[in-house]
Amino acid sequence: MNRSNIEWTEVTWNPTTGCTKVSTGCKNCYAERWANMQHKRGINQYRNGFDLTLAVERLNDPLKWKKPQIVFVNSMSDLFHDKVETDYIKKIFSVMNNTPQHTYQILTKRIERVKDLSDSIFWSDNIWLGVSVENNDFVERIEILKKTFAKVKFISFEPLLSKIKYNDFTDIDWVLVGGESGGNARKVEKEWIKSIRDNCKRQNTAFFFKQWGKRIFNPNPKDPTIDRKHPFYAKGGCMVDDKIYREYPNIE
Ligand code: SF4
């Protein structure tokens, strides 16, 4: 298992690696940069660079973990990529179904495929499903998510690239927001973040603000969470109007 630096999970599990870009949010994909680096270092799991690759040797890893974990599934890929065969997705679901001690978080930009898989996979209560939405062109992903059978549904507005007009969070348990990080990061605006936060508050949806992405994007240069020694340190800081938002869905 790999301990994760991602603020909203504990560990990552990558039974596939690699992907292809589908929308503007993919432009500065971290998984691509990481895959290319690991490929250059000769790491076997990344022998194909960023091409979609099944990591069969990782498939049963969660069966070996005794302690319950919150697991981000495929942080370096997209589980519903069309090059991941249905039989392999079924095997991944079987592992998740058979390890109820763990909580799995699947995040995808390819939610359309979930509709076609509905007869092949079982959404046990420990599997959360989320969609990435970067701007208003992709809010349709939320509508499709709402029609799935996942017990816990979430949206990741990261990297947030515009003000989101869509504001119906009915049946959405959790909303994550983050600015883009890295050398070519695109700027996130405070107004965009607050608009989503306020919609969450109105609709009683858990809200988690991950990071501003870069220090220069954060309108408060004195945000203490910019400091690496802060317990809630995040890239560029993570306070909005002097408050840290780290809510989780109520799953009782
Ligand atoms: S879907 Fe995710 S992993 Fe795939 S290219 Fe886009 S950002 Fe990267």
PDB file of C-alpha atoms and ligand atoms in Angstrom:
ATOM      1  CA  MET A   1       0.000   0.000   0.000  1.00  0.00           C
ATOM      2  CA  ASN A   2       1.171   3.554  -0.624  1.00  0.00           C
ATOM      3  CA  ARG A   3       0.507   6.182   2.056  1.00  0.00           C
ATOM      4  CA  SER A   4      -0.960   9.193   0.301  1.00  0.00           C
ATOM      5  CA  ASN A   5      -0.216  12.906   0.598  1.00  0.00           C
ATOM      6  CA  ILE A   6      -3.685  13.608  -0.750  1.00  0.00           C
ATOM      7  CA  GLU A   7      -5.562  15.322   2.063  1.00  0.00           C
ATOM      8  CA  TRP A   8      -8.886  13.488   1.695  1.00  0.00           C
ATOM      9  CA  THR A   9      -7.676   9.884   1.661  1.00  0.00           C
ATOM     10  CA  GLU A  10      -5.242   7.587   3.510  1.00  0.00           C
ATOM     11  CA  VAL A  11      -3.685   5.259   0.962  1.00  0.00           C
ATOM     12  CA  THR A  12      -3.683   4.731  -2.792  1.00  0.00           C
ATOM     13  CA  TRP A  13      -4.258   1.492  -4.706  1.00  0.00           C
ATOM     14  CA  ASN A  14      -3.461   1.394  -8.404  1.00  0.00           C
ATOM     15  CA  PRO A  15      -4.574  -1.870 -10.048  1.00  0.00           C
ATOM     16  CA  THR A  16      -4.179   0.026 -13.332  1.00  0.00           C
ATOM     17  CA  THR A  17      -1.828   2.851 -14.286  1.00  0.00           C
ATOM     18  CA  GLY A  18      -1.813   5.240 -17.229  1.00  0.00           C
ATOM     19  CA  CYS A  19      -4.605   7.079 -18.955  1.00  0.00           C
ATOM     20  CA  THR A  20      -5.439   9.394 -21.871  1.00  0.00           C
ATOM     21  CA  LYS A  21      -6.625  12.984 -21.644  1.00  0.00           C
ATOM     22  CA  VAL A  22     -10.355  13.548 -21.992  1.00  0.00           C
ATOM     23  CA  SER A  23     -10.999  17.156 -21.023  1.00  0.00           C
ATOM     24  CA  THR A  24      -9.361  20.458 -20.148  1.00  0.00           C
ATOM     25  CA  GLY A  25      -8.850  19.448 -16.512  1.00  0.00           C
ATOM     26  CA  CYS A  26      -6.369  16.829 -17.764  1.00  0.00           C
ATOM     27  CA  LYS A  27      -4.028  19.412 -19.302  1.00  0.00           C
ATOM     28  CA  ASN A  28      -1.426  19.334 -16.509  1.00  0.00           C
ATOM     29  CA  CYS A  29      -2.195  15.795 -15.318  1.00  0.00           C
ATOM     30  CA  TYR A  30      -0.074  14.859 -12.311  1.00  0.00           C
ATOM     31  CA  ALA A  31      -0.419  11.131 -13.071  1.00  0.00           C
ATOM     32  CA  GLU A  32       1.168  11.686 -16.471  1.00  0.00           C
ATOM     33  CA  ARG A  33       4.150  13.537 -14.982  1.00  0.00           C
ATOM     34  CA  TRP A  34       4.581  10.850 -12.331  1.00  0.00           C
ATOM     35  CA  ALA A  35       4.319   7.978 -14.848  1.00  0.00           C
ATOM     36  CA  ASN A  36       6.929   9.533 -17.115  1.00  0.00           C
ATOM     37  CA  MET A  37       9.295  10.048 -14.176  1.00  0.00           C
ATOM     38  CA  GLN A  38       8.879   6.454 -12.967  1.00  0.00           C
ATOM     39  CA  HIS A  39       9.331   5.162 -16.529  1.00  0.00           C
ATOM     40  CA  LYS A  40      12.655   7.000 -16.784  1.00  0.00           C
ATOM     41  CA  ARG A  41      13.708   5.467 -13.460  1.00  0.00           C
ATOM     42  CA  GLY A  42      12.959   1.989 -14.856  1.00  0.00           C
ATOM     43  CA  ILE A  43      10.111   1.155 -12.441  1.00  0.00           C
ATOM     44  CA  ASN A  44       8.373  -1.943 -13.814  1.00  0.00           C
ATOM     45  CA  GLN A  45       4.801  -0.825 -13.064  1.00  0.00           C
ATOM     46  CA  TYR A  46       5.453   2.149 -15.375  1.00  0.00           C
ATOM     47  CA  ARG A  47       7.222   0.192 -18.125  1.00  0.00           C
ATOM     48  CA  ASN A  48       4.661   1.551 -20.617  1.00  0.00           C
ATOM     49  CA  GLY A  49       4.974   5.138 -19.394  1.00  0.00           C
ATOM     50  CA  PHE A  50       1.541   6.767 -19.310  1.00  0.00           C
ATOM     51  CA  ASP A  51      -0.115   4.175 -21.575  1.00  0.00           C
ATOM     52  CA  LEU A  52      -2.958   2.355 -19.857  1.00  0.00           C
ATOM     53  CA  THR A  53      -1.454  -0.715 -18.185  1.00  0.00           C
ATOM     54  CA  LEU A  54      -3.057  -3.370 -15.977  1.00  0.00           C
ATOM     55  CA  ALA A  55      -1.131  -3.887 -12.740  1.00  0.00           C
ATOM     56  CA  VAL A  56      -2.361  -7.434 -12.122  1.00  0.00           C
ATOM     57  CA  GLU A  57       0.285  -7.903  -9.442  1.00  0.00           C
ATOM     58  CA  ARG A  58      -1.433  -5.163  -7.369  1.00  0.00           C
ATOM     59  CA  LEU A  59      -4.977  -6.519  -7.768  1.00  0.00           C
ATOM     60  CA  ASN A  60      -5.213  -8.408  -4.482  1.00  0.00           C
ATOM     61  CA  ASP A  61      -3.248  -5.973  -2.324  1.00  0.00           C
ATOM     62  CA  PRO A  62      -6.226  -4.811  -0.186  1.00  0.00           C
ATOM     63  CA  LEU A  63      -6.919  -8.426   0.832  1.00  0.00           C
ATOM     64  CA  LYS A  64      -3.590  -8.352   2.682  1.00  0.00           C
ATOM     65  CA  TRP A  65      -4.243  -5.139   4.643  1.00  0.00           C
ATOM     66  CA  LYS A  66      -5.508  -5.995   8.130  1.00  0.00           C
ATOM     67  CA  LYS A  67      -6.101  -2.433   9.352  1.00  0.00           C
ATOM     68  CA  PRO A  68      -9.129  -0.666   7.819  1.00  0.00           C
ATOM     69  CA  GLN A  69      -8.023   1.954   5.305  1.00  0.00           C
ATOM     70  CA  ILE A  70      -9.575   4.740   3.273  1.00  0.00           C
ATOM     71  CA  VAL A  71      -8.350   3.890  -0.223  1.00  0.00           C
ATOM     72  CA  PHE A  72      -8.201   6.143  -3.271  1.00  0.00           C
ATOM     73  CA  VAL A  73      -8.613   3.693  -6.168  1.00  0.00           C
ATOM     74  CA  ASN A  74      -6.515   4.411  -9.258  1.00  0.00           C
ATOM     75  CA  SER A  75      -4.997   7.728  -8.265  1.00  0.00           C
ATOM     76  CA  MET A  76      -2.709   7.282 -11.298  1.00  0.00           C
ATOM     77  CA  SER A  77      -5.333   6.250 -13.829  1.00  0.00           C
ATOM     78  CA  ASP A  78      -9.089   6.176 -14.492  1.00  0.00           C
ATOM     79  CA  LEU A  79     -10.815   2.905 -13.583  1.00  0.00           C
ATOM     80  CA  PHE A  80     -13.455   3.353 -16.290  1.00  0.00           C
ATOM     81  CA  HIS A  81     -11.018   4.027 -19.144  1.00  0.00           C
ATOM     82  CA  ASP A  82     -12.204   2.117 -22.229  1.00  0.00           C
ATOM     83  CA  LYS A  83      -8.967   0.116 -22.324  1.00  0.00           C
ATOM     84  CA  VAL A  84      -9.720  -1.480 -18.950  1.00  0.00           C
ATOM     85  CA  GLU A  85     -11.662  -4.610 -19.870  1.00  0.00           C
ATOM     86  CA  THR A  86     -14.969  -5.233 -18.143  1.00  0.00           C
ATOM     87  CA  ASP A  87     -13.695  -8.525 -16.733  1.00  0.00           C
ATOM     88  CA  TYR A  88     -10.815  -6.725 -15.041  1.00  0.00           C
ATOM     89  CA  ILE A  89     -13.139  -4.066 -13.601  1.00  0.00           C
ATOM     90  CA  LYS A  90     -15.294  -6.900 -12.246  1.00  0.00           C
ATOM     91  CA  LYS A  91     -12.226  -8.374 -10.524  1.00  0.00           C
ATOM     92  CA  ILE A  92     -11.415  -4.996  -8.944  1.00  0.00           C
ATOM     93  CA  PHE A  93     -15.002  -4.709  -7.703  1.00  0.00           C
ATOM     94  CA  SER A  94     -14.836  -8.243  -6.338  1.00  0.00           C
ATOM     95  CA  VAL A  95     -11.794  -7.284  -4.220  1.00  0.00           C
ATOM     96  CA  MET A  96     -13.633  -4.187  -2.932  1.00  0.00           C
ATOM     97  CA  ASN A  97     -16.829  -6.160  -2.249  1.00  0.00           C
ATOM     98  CA  ASN A  98     -14.839  -8.757  -0.292  1.00  0.00           C
ATOM     99  CA  THR A  99     -12.981  -6.273   1.929  1.00  0.00           C
ATOM    100  CA  PRO A 100     -15.767  -4.368   3.713  1.00  0.00           C
ATOM    101  CA  GLN A 101     -13.262  -3.235   6.355  1.00  0.00           C
ATOM    102  CA  HIS A 102     -11.877  -0.744   3.810  1.00  0.00           C
ATOM    103  CA  THR A 103     -13.568   2.316   2.315  1.00  0.00           C
ATOM    104  CA  TYR A 104     -12.867   2.837  -1.389  1.00  0.00           C
ATOM    105  CA  GLN A 105     -12.998   6.165  -3.203  1.00  0.00           C
ATOM    106  CA  ILE A 106     -13.265   5.947  -6.985  1.00  0.00           C
ATOM    107  CA  LEU A 107     -12.931   9.190  -8.918  1.00  0.00           C
ATOM    108  CA  THR A 108     -13.589   9.272 -12.659  1.00  0.00           C
ATOM    109  CA  LYS A 109     -14.046  11.521 -15.642  1.00  0.00           C
ATOM    110  CA  ARG A 110     -15.600   8.591 -17.551  1.00  0.00           C
ATOM    111  CA  ILE A 111     -18.835   8.190 -15.628  1.00  0.00           C
ATOM    112  CA  GLU A 112     -20.771   7.315 -18.838  1.00  0.00           C
ATOM    113  CA  ARG A 113     -19.191   3.873 -18.744  1.00  0.00           C
ATOM    114  CA  VAL A 114     -20.653   3.147 -15.303  1.00  0.00           C
ATOM    115  CA  LYS A 115     -24.138   3.065 -16.877  1.00  0.00           C
ATOM    116  CA  ASP A 116     -23.050   0.277 -19.243  1.00  0.00           C
ATOM    117  CA  LEU A 117     -21.498  -1.699 -16.391  1.00  0.00           C
ATOM    118  CA  SER A 118     -24.505  -1.644 -14.084  1.00  0.00           C
ATOM    119  CA  ASP A 119     -25.296  -5.356 -14.671  1.00  0.00           C
ATOM    120  CA  SER A 120     -21.678  -6.398 -14.114  1.00  0.00           C
ATOM    121  CA  ILE A 121     -20.678  -4.721 -10.869  1.00  0.00           C
ATOM    122  CA  PHE A 122     -22.048  -4.526  -7.326  1.00  0.00           C
ATOM    123  CA  TRP A 123     -21.928  -1.281  -5.368  1.00  0.00           C
ATOM    124  CA  SER A 124     -21.289  -2.490  -1.832  1.00  0.00           C
ATOM    125  CA  ASP A 125     -21.680   0.251   0.779  1.00  0.00           C
ATOM    126  CA  ASN A 126     -17.913   0.632   1.186  1.00  0.00           C
ATOM    127  CA  ILE A 127     -17.428   1.959  -2.370  1.00  0.00           C
ATOM    128  CA  TRP A 128     -17.789   5.700  -2.896  1.00  0.00           C
ATOM    129  CA  LEU A 129     -18.078   7.063  -6.415  1.00  0.00           C
ATOM    130  CA  GLY A 130     -17.071  10.540  -7.503  1.00  0.00           C
ATOM    131  CA  VAL A 131     -16.773  12.574 -10.687  1.00  0.00           C
ATOM    132  CA  SER A 132     -14.178  15.223 -11.526  1.00  0.00           C
ATOM    133  CA  VAL A 133     -15.682  18.434 -12.870  1.00  0.00           C
ATOM    134  CA  GLU A 134     -13.375  21.284 -13.820  1.00  0.00           C
ATOM    135  CA  ASN A 135     -15.777  23.754 -15.455  1.00  0.00           C
ATOM    136  CA  ASN A 136     -19.345  24.149 -16.702  1.00  0.00           C
ATOM    137  CA  ASP A 137     -18.748  22.071 -19.835  1.00  0.00           C
ATOM    138  CA  PHE A 138     -18.649  18.873 -17.770  1.00  0.00           C
ATOM    139  CA  VAL A 139     -21.437  19.237 -15.211  1.00  0.00           C
ATOM    140  CA  GLU A 140     -23.363  16.536 -17.087  1.00  0.00           C
ATOM    141  CA  ARG A 141     -21.049  14.093 -15.268  1.00  0.00           C
ATOM    142  CA  ILE A 142     -22.870  15.047 -12.046  1.00  0.00           C
ATOM    143  CA  GLU A 143     -26.271  14.179 -13.528  1.00  0.00           C
ATOM    144  CA  ILE A 144     -24.986  10.742 -14.549  1.00  0.00           C
ATOM    145  CA  LEU A 145     -23.398  10.213 -11.128  1.00  0.00           C
ATOM    146  CA  LYS A 146     -26.734  10.879  -9.432  1.00  0.00           C
ATOM    147  CA  LYS A 147     -28.298   7.985 -11.352  1.00  0.00           C
ATOM    148  CA  THR A 148     -25.714   5.413 -10.226  1.00  0.00           C
ATOM    149  CA  PHE A 149     -26.149   2.942  -7.371  1.00  0.00           C
ATOM    150  CA  ALA A 150     -23.158   4.046  -5.301  1.00  0.00           C
ATOM    151  CA  LYS A 151     -24.232   4.686  -1.708  1.00  0.00           C
ATOM    152  CA  VAL A 152     -21.865   7.630  -1.275  1.00  0.00           C
ATOM    153  CA  LYS A 153     -21.546  10.042  -4.191  1.00  0.00           C
ATOM    154  CA  PHE A 154     -19.084  12.895  -4.424  1.00  0.00           C
ATOM    155  CA  ILE A 155     -17.830  15.600  -6.763  1.00  0.00           C
ATOM    156  CA  SER A 156     -14.241  16.765  -7.080  1.00  0.00           C
ATOM    157  CA  PHE A 157     -14.046  20.292  -8.482  1.00  0.00           C
ATOM    158  CA  GLU A 158     -10.287  20.061  -8.980  1.00  0.00           C
ATOM    159  CA  PRO A 159      -8.634  21.709 -10.716  1.00  0.00           C
ATOM    160  CA  LEU A 160     -11.394  24.292 -10.452  1.00  0.00           C
ATOM    161  CA  LEU A 161     -11.112  26.364 -13.639  1.00  0.00           C
ATOM    162  CA  SER A 162     -14.249  28.519 -13.655  1.00  0.00           C
ATOM    163  CA  LYS A 163     -17.237  29.596 -11.602  1.00  0.00           C
ATOM    164  CA  ILE A 164     -19.612  26.622 -11.572  1.00  0.00           C
ATOM    165  CA  LYS A 165     -23.207  27.496 -12.424  1.00  0.00           C
ATOM    166  CA  TYR A 166     -24.567  24.054 -11.551  1.00  0.00           C
ATOM    167  CA  ASN A 167     -25.849  24.213  -7.979  1.00  0.00           C
ATOM    168  CA  ASP A 168     -28.095  21.216  -7.363  1.00  0.00           C
ATOM    169  CA  PHE A 169     -26.274  18.965  -4.915  1.00  0.00           C
ATOM    170  CA  THR A 170     -29.288  16.791  -4.150  1.00  0.00           C
ATOM    171  CA  ASP A 171     -28.065  13.229  -3.416  1.00  0.00           C
ATOM    172  CA  ILE A 172     -24.458  14.408  -3.395  1.00  0.00           C
ATOM    173  CA  ASP A 173     -22.761  13.520  -0.092  1.00  0.00           C
ATOM    174  CA  TRP A 174     -19.433  15.247  -0.468  1.00  0.00           C
ATOM    175  CA  VAL A 175     -17.869  18.060  -2.468  1.00  0.00           C
ATOM    176  CA  LEU A 176     -14.103  18.542  -2.809  1.00  0.00           C
ATOM    177  CA  VAL A 177     -12.602  21.714  -4.231  1.00  0.00           C
ATOM    178  CA  GLY A 178      -9.003  22.419  -5.149  1.00  0.00           C
ATOM    179  CA  GLY A 179      -6.927  24.818  -7.160  1.00  0.00           C
ATOM    180  CA  GLU A 180      -4.432  23.511  -9.661  1.00  0.00           C
ATOM    181  CA  SER A 181      -0.799  23.122  -8.557  1.00  0.00           C
ATOM    182  CA  GLY A 182       2.472  22.743 -10.447  1.00  0.00           C
ATOM    183  CA  GLY A 183       4.500  24.944 -12.759  1.00  0.00           C
ATOM    184  CA  ASN A 184       1.758  25.667 -15.321  1.00  0.00           C
ATOM    185  CA  ALA A 185      -1.118  25.839 -12.853  1.00  0.00           C
ATOM    186  CA  ARG A 186      -4.183  27.845 -13.861  1.00  0.00           C
ATOM    187  CA  LYS A 187      -5.468  30.304 -11.280  1.00  0.00           C
ATOM    188  CA  VAL A 188      -8.441  29.579  -9.058  1.00  0.00           C
ATOM    189  CA  GLU A 189     -10.593  32.512  -7.863  1.00  0.00           C
ATOM    190  CA  LYS A 190     -11.917  32.933  -4.333  1.00  0.00           C
ATOM    191  CA  GLU A 191     -15.390  33.768  -5.619  1.00  0.00           C
ATOM    192  CA  TRP A 192     -15.616  30.394  -7.414  1.00  0.00           C
ATOM    193  CA  ILE A 193     -14.678  28.525  -4.225  1.00  0.00           C
ATOM    194  CA  LYS A 194     -17.103  30.478  -2.049  1.00  0.00           C
ATOM    195  CA  SER A 195     -19.951  29.955  -4.470  1.00  0.00           C
ATOM    196  CA  ILE A 196     -19.556  26.145  -4.213  1.00  0.00           C
ATOM    197  CA  ARG A 197     -19.053  26.330  -0.438  1.00  0.00           C
ATOM    198  CA  ASP A 198     -22.241  28.344  -0.004  1.00  0.00           C
ATOM    199  CA  ASN A 199     -24.221  25.908  -2.147  1.00  0.00           C
ATOM    200  CA  CYS A 200     -22.938  23.061   0.017  1.00  0.00           C
ATOM    201  CA  LYS A 201     -23.923  24.884   3.209  1.00  0.00           C
ATOM    202  CA  ARG A 202     -27.433  25.559   1.860  1.00  0.00           C
ATOM    203  CA  GLN A 203     -27.911  21.917   0.916  1.00  0.00           C
ATOM    204  CA  ASN A 204     -26.169  20.306   3.885  1.00  0.00           C
ATOM    205  CA  THR A 205     -23.490  18.713   1.700  1.00  0.00           C
ATOM    206  CA  ALA A 206     -20.063  18.078   3.253  1.00  0.00           C
ATOM    207  CA  PHE A 207     -17.491  20.528   1.872  1.00  0.00           C
ATOM    208  CA  PHE A 208     -13.732  19.961   1.748  1.00  0.00           C
ATOM    209  CA  PHE A 209     -11.387  22.643   0.459  1.00  0.00           C
ATOM    210  CA  LYS A 210      -8.109  20.965  -0.406  1.00  0.00           C
ATOM    211  CA  GLN A 211      -5.747  23.741  -1.446  1.00  0.00           C
ATOM    212  CA  TRP A 212      -5.230  26.974  -3.360  1.00  0.00           C
ATOM    213  CA  GLY A 213      -2.609  25.201  -5.485  1.00  0.00           C
ATOM    214  CA  LYS A 214      -0.028  27.978  -5.472  1.00  0.00           C
ATOM    215  CA  ARG A 215       0.832  30.594  -2.934  1.00  0.00           C
ATOM    216  CA  ILE A 216       0.272  33.411  -5.442  1.00  0.00           C
ATOM    217  CA  PHE A 217      -3.346  32.264  -5.956  1.00  0.00           C
ATOM    218  CA  ASN A 218      -4.152  32.576  -2.258  1.00  0.00           C
ATOM    219  CA  PRO A 219      -5.523  36.087  -1.564  1.00  0.00           C
ATOM    220  CA  ASN A 220      -4.316  35.860   2.040  1.00  0.00           C
ATOM    221  CA  PRO A 221      -0.490  35.875   2.121  1.00  0.00           C
ATOM    222  CA  LYS A 222      -0.648  35.346   5.904  1.00  0.00           C
ATOM    223  CA  ASP A 223      -2.628  32.085   5.652  1.00  0.00           C
ATOM    224  CA  PRO A 224      -0.842  29.928   8.302  1.00  0.00           C
ATOM    225  CA  THR A 225      -1.506  26.722   6.339  1.00  0.00           C
ATOM    226  CA  ILE A 226       1.016  27.872   3.723  1.00  0.00           C
ATOM    227  CA  ASP A 227       3.672  26.923   6.273  1.00  0.00           C
ATOM    228  CA  ARG A 228       4.930  23.361   5.816  1.00  0.00           C
ATOM    229  CA  LYS A 229       4.985  22.933   9.601  1.00  0.00           C
ATOM    230  CA  HIS A 230       1.257  23.612   9.930  1.00  0.00           C
ATOM    231  CA  PRO A 231      -0.755  20.422  10.681  1.00  0.00           C
ATOM    232  CA  PHE A 232      -3.073  21.274   7.764  1.00  0.00           C
ATOM    233  CA  TYR A 233      -0.340  22.404   5.398  1.00  0.00           C
ATOM    234  CA  ALA A 234      -1.497  22.350   1.779  1.00  0.00           C
ATOM    235  CA  LYS A 235      -0.058  23.665  -1.489  1.00  0.00           C
ATOM    236  CA  GLY A 236      -0.685  27.403  -1.443  1.00  0.00           C
ATOM    237  CA  GLY A 237      -2.582  27.040   1.845  1.00  0.00           C
ATOM    238  CA  CYS A 238      -6.134  25.850   2.452  1.00  0.00           C
ATOM    239  CA  MET A 239      -7.962  28.576   4.344  1.00  0.00           C
ATOM    240  CA  VAL A 240     -10.952  30.411   2.908  1.00  0.00           C
ATOM    241  CA  ASP A 241     -11.908  33.534   4.849  1.00  0.00           C
ATOM    242  CA  ASP A 242      -9.676  32.359   7.729  1.00  0.00           C
ATOM    243  CA  LYS A 243     -11.399  28.993   7.980  1.00  0.00           C
ATOM    244  CA  ILE A 244     -10.277  25.450   7.165  1.00  0.00           C
ATOM    245  CA  TYR A 245     -12.947  23.250   5.547  1.00  0.00           C
ATOM    246  CA  ARG A 246     -12.294  19.541   5.961  1.00  0.00           C
ATOM    247  CA  GLU A 247     -15.726  17.999   6.215  1.00  0.00           C
ATOM    248  CA  TYR A 248     -16.450  14.355   5.389  1.00  0.00           C
ATOM    249  CA  PRO A 249     -19.707  12.749   4.323  1.00  0.00           C
ATOM    250  CA  ASN A 250     -22.059  11.533   7.016  1.00  0.00           C
ATOM    251  CA  ILE A 251     -22.388   7.876   6.098  1.00  0.00           C
ATOM    252  CA  GLU A 252     -24.413   6.518   9.032  1.00  0.00           C
TER     253      GLU A 252
HETATM  254  S1  SF4 B   1      -8.617  11.437 -16.449  1.00  0.00           S
HETATM  255 FE1  SF4 B   1      -7.298  11.888 -14.681  1.00  0.00          FE
HETATM  256  S2  SF4 B   1      -5.586  10.459 -14.871  1.00  0.00           S
HETATM  257 FE2  SF4 B   1      -6.625  10.532 -16.860  1.00  0.00          FE
HETATM  258  S3  SF4 B   1      -5.482  12.069 -18.031  1.00  0.00           S
HETATM  259 FE3  SF4 B   1      -7.228  13.087 -17.057  1.00  0.00          FE
HETATM  260  S4  SF4 B   1      -6.424  13.916 -15.129  1.00  0.00           S
HETATM  261 FE4  SF4 B   1      -4.962  12.368 -15.874  1.00  0.00          FE
END
